[in-house]
Coordinates of C-alpha atoms in Angstrom, one line a residue:
M1 CA -70.4 38.4 -58.3
S2 CA -72.9 37.0 -55.5
L3 CA -73.6 33.2 -56.0
A4 CA -75.8 31.0 -53.9
K5 CA -74.8 28.2 -51.5
W6 CA -75.6 24.8 -52.8
T7 CA -77.7 22.3 -50.9
V8 CA -76.2 19.0 -52.0
G9 CA -78.8 16.6 -53.4
L10 CA -81.6 19.1 -53.8
L11 CA -81.9 18.4 -57.4
A12 CA -81.4 14.7 -57.1
G13 CA -84.3 12.6 -58.3
M14 CA -86.2 15.6 -59.7
S15 CA -88.5 14.2 -62.3
M16 CA -89.6 15.9 -65.5
L17 CA -92.5 18.3 -64.6
A18 CA -95.9 16.9 -65.1
F19 CA -97.7 20.2 -64.3
A20 CA -97.3 23.6 -65.8
A21 CA -96.7 26.6 -63.6
P22 CA -100.0 28.6 -63.3
A23 CA -99.9 31.8 -65.3
D24 CA -102.3 34.4 -66.6
A25 CA -102.4 34.9 -70.4
G26 CA -99.8 37.5 -71.3
E27 CA -98.2 37.5 -67.9
V28 CA -94.5 36.8 -67.6
R29 CA -93.3 35.7 -64.2
V30 CA -89.6 36.2 -63.4
T31 CA -87.5 35.0 -60.5
V32 CA -84.8 37.6 -60.0
A33 CA -81.6 37.0 -58.0
E34 CA -80.8 39.9 -55.7
Y35 CA -77.3 41.3 -56.4
S36 CA -77.6 44.5 -54.4
A37 CA -80.1 47.1 -53.3
K38 CA -80.2 48.3 -56.9
T39 CA -81.5 45.0 -58.3
G40 CA -85.2 45.5 -57.3
P41 CA -85.4 49.1 -58.5
Y42 CA -83.8 48.2 -61.9
F43 CA -86.4 45.4 -62.6
A44 CA -89.2 47.7 -61.4
E45 CA -88.1 50.1 -64.1
V46 CA -87.9 47.3 -66.6
K47 CA -91.5 46.3 -65.8
K48 CA -92.6 49.9 -66.4
E49 CA -90.8 50.4 -69.7
F50 CA -91.5 47.0 -71.1
E51 CA -95.2 47.0 -70.4
A52 CA -95.5 50.5 -71.9
A53 CA -93.9 49.2 -75.1
N54 CA -95.7 45.9 -75.1
P55 CA -99.5 46.4 -74.4
G56 CA -101.1 43.1 -73.3
I57 CA -98.0 41.7 -71.6
T58 CA -97.5 42.2 -67.9
I59 CA -94.4 41.4 -65.9
K60 CA -94.5 40.0 -62.4
Y61 CA -91.1 39.6 -60.8
E62 CA -89.9 38.3 -57.4
V63 CA -86.5 39.3 -56.0
V64 CA -84.9 36.4 -54.1
P65 CA -81.6 36.5 -52.1
W66 CA -78.8 34.4 -53.6
D67 CA -78.4 32.3 -50.5
V68 CA -81.9 30.8 -50.8
L69 CA -82.4 31.1 -54.5
L70 CA -81.5 27.5 -55.4
Q71 CA -83.6 26.0 -52.7
K72 CA -86.6 28.2 -53.7
L73 CA -86.2 27.2 -57.4
T74 CA -86.0 23.5 -56.5
T75 CA -89.1 23.7 -54.3
D76 CA -91.0 25.7 -57.0
I77 CA -89.9 23.3 -59.8
T78 CA -90.9 20.2 -57.9
A79 CA -94.3 21.8 -57.1
G80 CA -94.8 23.0 -60.7
T81 CA -95.1 26.6 -59.5
N82 CA -91.9 28.0 -60.9
A83 CA -91.8 31.3 -62.9
D84 CA -91.4 31.5 -66.7
L85 CA -87.9 32.9 -66.4
S86 CA -85.3 32.8 -63.7
I87 CA -81.8 34.1 -63.0
I88 CA -79.5 31.2 -62.0
G89 CA -75.9 30.5 -61.3
T90 CA -74.7 29.2 -64.7
R91 CA -72.9 26.4 -62.9
W92 CA -76.4 25.0 -61.9
L93 CA -77.5 24.9 -65.5
I94 CA -76.2 21.4 -66.3
D95 CA -78.5 20.0 -63.6
F96 CA -81.5 21.9 -64.9
V97 CA -80.7 20.6 -68.4
Q98 CA -80.3 17.0 -67.3
Q99 CA -83.6 17.1 -65.4
D100 CA -85.2 18.5 -68.6
V101 CA -86.7 21.6 -67.0
A102 CA -84.7 24.2 -69.0
E103 CA -86.1 25.3 -72.4
P104 CA -83.7 25.4 -75.3
L105 CA -83.7 28.9 -76.8
D106 CA -82.4 27.8 -80.2
S107 CA -85.7 28.6 -82.0
Y108 CA -85.6 32.2 -80.7
V109 CA -81.8 32.9 -81.0
T110 CA -81.1 34.3 -84.5
P111 CA -77.6 34.8 -85.7
E112 CA -78.1 38.6 -85.3
F113 CA -79.2 38.1 -81.7
K114 CA -76.3 35.8 -80.9
D115 CA -73.9 38.3 -82.4
R116 CA -74.9 40.8 -79.6
F117 CA -72.8 38.8 -77.1
I118 CA -69.1 38.6 -76.3
D119 CA -68.6 34.9 -76.9
T120 CA -66.6 34.3 -73.8
F121 CA -69.7 34.9 -71.7
L122 CA -72.2 33.2 -73.9
Q123 CA -70.4 29.9 -74.2
P124 CA -71.0 28.6 -70.6
S125 CA -74.7 28.5 -71.3
I126 CA -74.4 26.4 -74.5
M127 CA -74.5 22.7 -74.0
D128 CA -74.5 20.0 -76.6
G129 CA -74.9 22.7 -79.2
H130 CA -78.0 24.1 -77.7
T131 CA -78.4 27.5 -76.0
Y132 CA -80.1 27.1 -72.7
G133 CA -79.4 30.5 -71.1
L134 CA -78.3 34.0 -71.6
P135 CA -75.5 35.7 -69.6
I136 CA -77.4 38.2 -67.4
A137 CA -74.3 39.0 -65.3
A138 CA -70.6 38.5 -65.9
S139 CA -67.5 39.0 -63.8
A140 CA -63.9 38.2 -63.3
R141 CA -61.5 38.6 -60.5
A142 CA -58.4 40.8 -60.0
M143 CA -56.2 42.0 -57.2
Y144 CA -57.1 45.3 -55.4
Y145 CA -54.3 47.0 -53.5
N146 CA -54.3 50.0 -51.1
K147 CA -52.0 52.7 -52.5
E148 CA -51.6 54.5 -49.2
L149 CA -50.5 51.4 -47.4
F150 CA -48.1 50.6 -50.3
E151 CA -46.6 54.1 -50.1
K152 CA -46.3 53.8 -46.3
A153 CA -44.6 50.4 -46.6
G154 CA -42.2 51.6 -49.3
I155 CA -43.8 49.4 -52.0
A156 CA -43.4 50.9 -55.5
K157 CA -45.8 48.7 -57.5
P158 CA -48.2 45.8 -57.1
P159 CA -46.6 42.3 -56.9
A160 CA -46.2 40.4 -60.1
T161 CA -45.6 37.0 -58.4
W162 CA -46.7 35.3 -55.2
T163 CA -43.2 35.5 -53.8
E164 CA -43.3 39.3 -54.3
L165 CA -46.8 39.4 -52.7
Q166 CA -45.4 37.6 -49.6
E167 CA -42.6 40.1 -49.4
D168 CA -45.0 43.0 -49.7
A169 CA -47.4 41.5 -47.2
R170 CA -44.5 41.5 -44.7
K171 CA -43.8 45.2 -45.3
I172 CA -47.5 46.0 -44.9
K173 CA -47.7 44.0 -41.7
A174 CA -44.7 46.0 -40.4
V175 CA -46.7 49.3 -40.7
G176 CA -49.6 47.9 -38.8
A177 CA -52.0 46.6 -41.4
F178 CA -53.0 43.2 -42.7
G179 CA -50.9 42.3 -45.7
F180 CA -53.2 40.0 -47.7
G181 CA -56.9 39.5 -47.2
L182 CA -57.8 35.8 -47.4
Q183 CA -61.3 34.6 -47.2
G184 CA -62.1 31.3 -45.6
K185 CA -65.8 31.2 -45.3
E186 CA -68.9 30.8 -47.5
I187 CA -69.0 31.2 -51.3
E188 CA -65.8 31.3 -53.3
T189 CA -63.6 30.0 -50.5
D190 CA -62.6 27.3 -52.9
V191 CA -62.1 29.9 -55.7
Y192 CA -59.7 31.9 -53.5
Y193 CA -57.5 28.8 -53.3
Y194 CA -57.7 28.2 -57.1
Y195 CA -55.9 31.5 -57.7
A196 CA -52.7 30.2 -56.1
M197 CA -53.3 26.7 -57.6
W198 CA -53.6 28.0 -61.1
S199 CA -50.4 29.9 -60.7
Q200 CA -48.7 26.6 -60.1
G201 CA -49.9 25.3 -63.4
T202 CA -52.5 23.1 -61.9
E203 CA -56.1 22.9 -63.1
I204 CA -59.2 22.0 -61.1
L205 CA -59.6 18.8 -63.2
N206 CA -56.6 16.8 -64.5
K207 CA -56.6 15.8 -68.2
D208 CA -57.9 12.3 -67.3
G209 CA -60.9 13.8 -65.6
T210 CA -59.7 13.3 -62.0
S211 CA -59.4 15.9 -59.3
G212 CA -56.4 18.3 -59.5
L213 CA -56.3 18.4 -55.7
S214 CA -53.9 15.5 -55.7
T215 CA -51.2 17.3 -57.7
P216 CA -47.9 18.8 -56.4
G217 CA -49.1 22.2 -57.6
A218 CA -52.2 22.0 -55.5
L219 CA -50.1 21.1 -52.4
E220 CA -47.7 24.0 -53.0
A221 CA -50.7 26.5 -53.3
A222 CA -52.1 25.2 -50.0
K223 CA -48.8 25.5 -48.3
L224 CA -48.4 29.0 -49.5
Y225 CA -51.6 30.2 -48.0
K226 CA -51.0 28.3 -44.8
S227 CA -47.6 29.8 -44.4
M228 CA -49.0 33.3 -44.9
I229 CA -51.6 32.6 -42.1
D230 CA -48.9 31.2 -39.8
E231 CA -46.7 34.2 -40.4
G232 CA -49.5 36.7 -39.6
L233 CA -49.5 38.1 -43.1
T234 CA -53.3 37.7 -43.5
E235 CA -56.1 39.0 -41.3
P236 CA -56.7 36.9 -38.1
G237 CA -59.5 34.4 -38.1
V238 CA -59.5 33.6 -41.8
T239 CA -62.1 30.9 -41.6
S240 CA -64.5 33.4 -39.9
N241 CA -64.3 35.9 -42.8
S242 CA -66.4 35.7 -46.0
R243 CA -65.7 37.6 -49.2
E244 CA -67.8 40.5 -47.9
D245 CA -66.0 40.5 -44.6
V246 CA -62.6 40.8 -46.3
Q247 CA -64.0 43.5 -48.7
N248 CA -65.2 45.5 -45.7
L249 CA -61.7 45.3 -44.1
F250 CA -60.3 46.6 -47.4
K251 CA -62.8 49.4 -47.6
Q252 CA -61.8 50.3 -44.0
G253 CA -58.1 50.6 -45.1
K254 CA -57.0 47.7 -43.0
V255 CA -55.9 45.3 -45.8
G256 CA -53.1 45.9 -48.2
M257 CA -54.1 43.4 -50.9
M258 CA -57.1 41.2 -51.7
I259 CA -58.6 39.4 -54.8
T260 CA -62.2 40.0 -55.7
A261 CA -64.7 41.2 -58.4
P262 CA -65.3 44.5 -60.2
F263 CA -68.2 45.3 -58.0
L264 CA -65.9 46.3 -55.2
S265 CA -64.9 49.4 -57.2
N266 CA -68.5 50.6 -57.1
Q267 CA -68.8 49.9 -53.4
I268 CA -65.6 51.8 -52.7
K269 CA -66.8 54.8 -54.6
E270 CA -70.1 54.8 -52.6
E271 CA -68.9 53.7 -49.2
A272 CA -65.2 54.7 -49.0
P273 CA -64.7 57.5 -51.6
S274 CA -61.4 58.7 -50.0
L275 CA -59.7 55.3 -50.2
K276 CA -56.9 55.3 -52.7
Y277 CA -56.6 52.0 -54.4
G278 CA -55.5 50.3 -57.6
V279 CA -56.4 47.1 -59.5
A280 CA -53.8 44.7 -60.9
A281 CA -53.4 41.2 -62.2
I282 CA -53.5 38.2 -59.9
P283 CA -49.9 37.2 -59.2
A284 CA -48.1 34.6 -61.2
G285 CA -46.4 31.4 -60.0
P286 CA -42.9 30.2 -60.4
T287 CA -43.3 29.4 -64.1
G288 CA -45.3 32.5 -65.0
A289 CA -48.6 30.7 -64.9
H290 CA -51.6 32.6 -63.6
G291 CA -55.4 32.8 -64.0
T292 CA -58.5 34.6 -63.0
Y293 CA -61.9 33.2 -62.3
G294 CA -64.6 34.0 -64.9
V295 CA -68.2 33.9 -63.6
T296 CA -71.5 34.2 -65.4
D297 CA -75.0 34.0 -64.1
S298 CA -77.7 33.1 -66.7
I299 CA -81.3 33.8 -67.2
I300 CA -83.2 30.8 -68.4
M301 CA -86.7 29.9 -69.6
F302 CA -88.5 27.0 -68.0
K303 CA -89.9 24.3 -70.3
N304 CA -93.3 24.4 -68.6
S305 CA -93.8 28.1 -69.3
K306 CA -97.2 28.8 -70.9
N307 CA -96.1 32.2 -72.2
K308 CA -92.8 31.4 -73.9
D309 CA -93.2 33.9 -76.8
E310 CA -94.0 36.7 -74.3
A311 CA -91.1 35.6 -72.1
W312 CA -88.7 35.7 -75.1
K313 CA -89.9 39.3 -75.9
L314 CA -88.7 40.3 -72.4
L315 CA -85.4 38.5 -72.9
D316 CA -84.9 40.3 -76.1
F317 CA -85.6 43.6 -74.3
L318 CA -83.3 42.8 -71.4
F319 CA -80.4 42.2 -73.8
T320 CA -80.5 45.4 -75.7
K321 CA -77.5 47.7 -75.3
E322 CA -79.4 50.3 -73.3
Q323 CA -80.9 47.8 -70.8
R324 CA -77.6 46.0 -70.4
A325 CA -75.8 49.2 -69.7
K326 CA -78.2 50.2 -67.0
F327 CA -78.0 46.8 -65.2
T328 CA -74.3 46.2 -65.7
Q329 CA -73.1 49.6 -64.6
G330 CA -75.5 49.7 -61.7
E331 CA -74.4 46.4 -60.3
G332 CA -70.7 46.8 -61.2
F333 CA -70.3 43.8 -63.6
L334 CA -68.5 43.4 -66.9
P335 CA -70.3 44.0 -70.2
V336 CA -71.6 40.9 -72.1
N337 CA -72.9 42.9 -75.0
K338 CA -70.4 43.9 -77.7
E339 CA -71.9 47.3 -78.4
E340 CA -72.1 48.0 -74.7
A341 CA -68.5 47.2 -74.2
K342 CA -67.6 50.0 -76.7
M343 CA -69.2 52.6 -74.5
D344 CA -66.9 55.3 -72.9
Y345 CA -67.9 54.0 -69.5
Y346 CA -65.9 50.9 -70.1
V347 CA -63.3 52.1 -72.5
N348 CA -62.2 54.9 -70.1
N349 CA -62.6 52.9 -66.8
A350 CA -59.1 51.9 -65.6
D351 CA -60.5 49.5 -63.0
L352 CA -62.7 47.6 -65.5
A353 CA -59.8 47.6 -68.1
A354 CA -57.7 45.7 -65.6
F355 CA -60.4 43.0 -65.3
T356 CA -61.1 42.7 -69.1
A357 CA -57.3 42.4 -69.7
L358 CA -57.4 39.2 -67.6
L359 CA -60.3 37.5 -69.5
P360 CA -58.0 35.6 -72.0
D361 CA -56.7 33.7 -68.9
A362 CA -60.1 33.3 -67.3
R363 CA -61.2 29.9 -66.0
F364 CA -64.9 29.1 -65.4
A365 CA -66.2 26.5 -63.0
P366 CA -66.2 23.1 -64.8
V367 CA -69.6 22.3 -66.4
I368 CA -70.0 18.9 -64.9
P369 CA -72.6 17.2 -62.7
G370 CA -71.8 17.4 -59.0
W371 CA -69.6 20.4 -59.4
E372 CA -71.1 22.2 -56.3
E373 CA -70.4 19.2 -54.2
I374 CA -66.8 19.1 -55.3
A375 CA -66.5 22.9 -54.7
Q376 CA -67.8 22.3 -51.1
I377 CA -65.3 19.5 -50.6
T378 CA -62.5 21.8 -51.6
S379 CA -63.7 24.6 -49.3
D380 CA -64.0 22.2 -46.4
A381 CA -60.4 21.0 -47.0
M382 CA -59.1 24.6 -47.1
Q383 CA -60.8 25.4 -43.8
K384 CA -59.1 22.5 -42.1
I385 CA -55.8 23.6 -43.5
Y386 CA -56.3 27.2 -42.5
L387 CA -57.4 26.2 -39.0
G388 CA -54.4 23.8 -38.6
S389 CA -56.8 20.8 -37.9
A390 CA -55.2 18.9 -40.8
T391 CA -52.0 19.1 -42.7
P392 CA -52.1 20.3 -46.3
E393 CA -51.0 16.9 -47.4
A394 CA -53.7 15.0 -45.4
A395 CA -56.5 17.4 -46.2
L396 CA -55.8 17.5 -49.9
K397 CA -55.4 13.7 -50.2
D398 CA -58.8 13.2 -48.5
A399 CA -60.4 15.9 -50.6
A400 CA -59.1 14.5 -53.8
A401 CA -60.4 11.1 -53.0
K402 CA -63.9 12.5 -52.2
A403 CA -63.9 14.6 -55.3
D404 CA -62.9 11.6 -57.4
A405 CA -65.7 9.6 -55.9
V406 CA -68.2 12.3 -57.0
L407 CA -66.7 12.5 -60.5
K408 CA -66.9 8.7 -60.9
K409 CA -70.6 8.7 -60.0
K410 CA -71.5 11.1 -62.8

């Protein structure tokens, strides 16, 4: 799922809004995050259908790229010119709630409405017993593998452990391809590291609230990735490759294995339909531990909206089974609506079944102030390790100290 870069400190010092966003009576303004080329056309159709069914209410939406979304929202909020509704990365929500700019939706959310959702995806938007957002997009991560490269390398099945993955990567390297695609740039660089860290039984935060980067498991995970880079089992120039770069290598048939989101399946069908691939669980560690990354983006209502009732009508419309199916299937996400999840499209889709099977072990980004800063600290440490400019021990020690300093401030 595409999530924005964080500009540290943008929300710092934001005061409660004194001025309401300008809006015409009956007009609902929506800031829409751009997931793909299909996002804008979907919301254009929503506008057409919703306005036809709700005379007197008009929808005005603006599609904004993810990498500038947070900065735009922060600028608009500070100026009091924000929309009525906006899609956000759920991990930003705690800052919006603490700054008192997000409207609690409790007066609108009936038990029947709440029951539409798969609870796993609704929970990240509930804070202190109040519902501040609704999960507009949901995703998890799994391992994709190239079946033709596996066959060429004599590999019978996807690896169940990281040790097996290393062995398979060596075999794939021997037949002239990159064994394991490892991203080292931009969003989710930290997340790619967590897959190995979770397999060591280590969590992002220790039980005492300190950073998990200081643990033996975190060190073992970093050493694992570094050893694979040094052995040439990954693509070259890891720190120059974003998630999209590695996905493109996979679509070109150059990478044997990589970990990413369900939307890659849609991309393969459209851009590389002859590619033979499979989807499997993320490998386990020495004790059998493993985990996937669960992600949600939320749509929220701003407290200064002058058309809250009209905005809620749009939210109610967006979260019907029919609208959810159009959006989710078009973008390649997982269903958040219980009735939608029962549709043949999901029940009979082997790729999506592999992702949903991992959800019981899904971890979400910690809902804590300063999380984006901590994520960036982790990504920076990984880049130093991958480049060889710092040892895993030194880089993680420094990163843990910086993360703990952020955690103590909050």
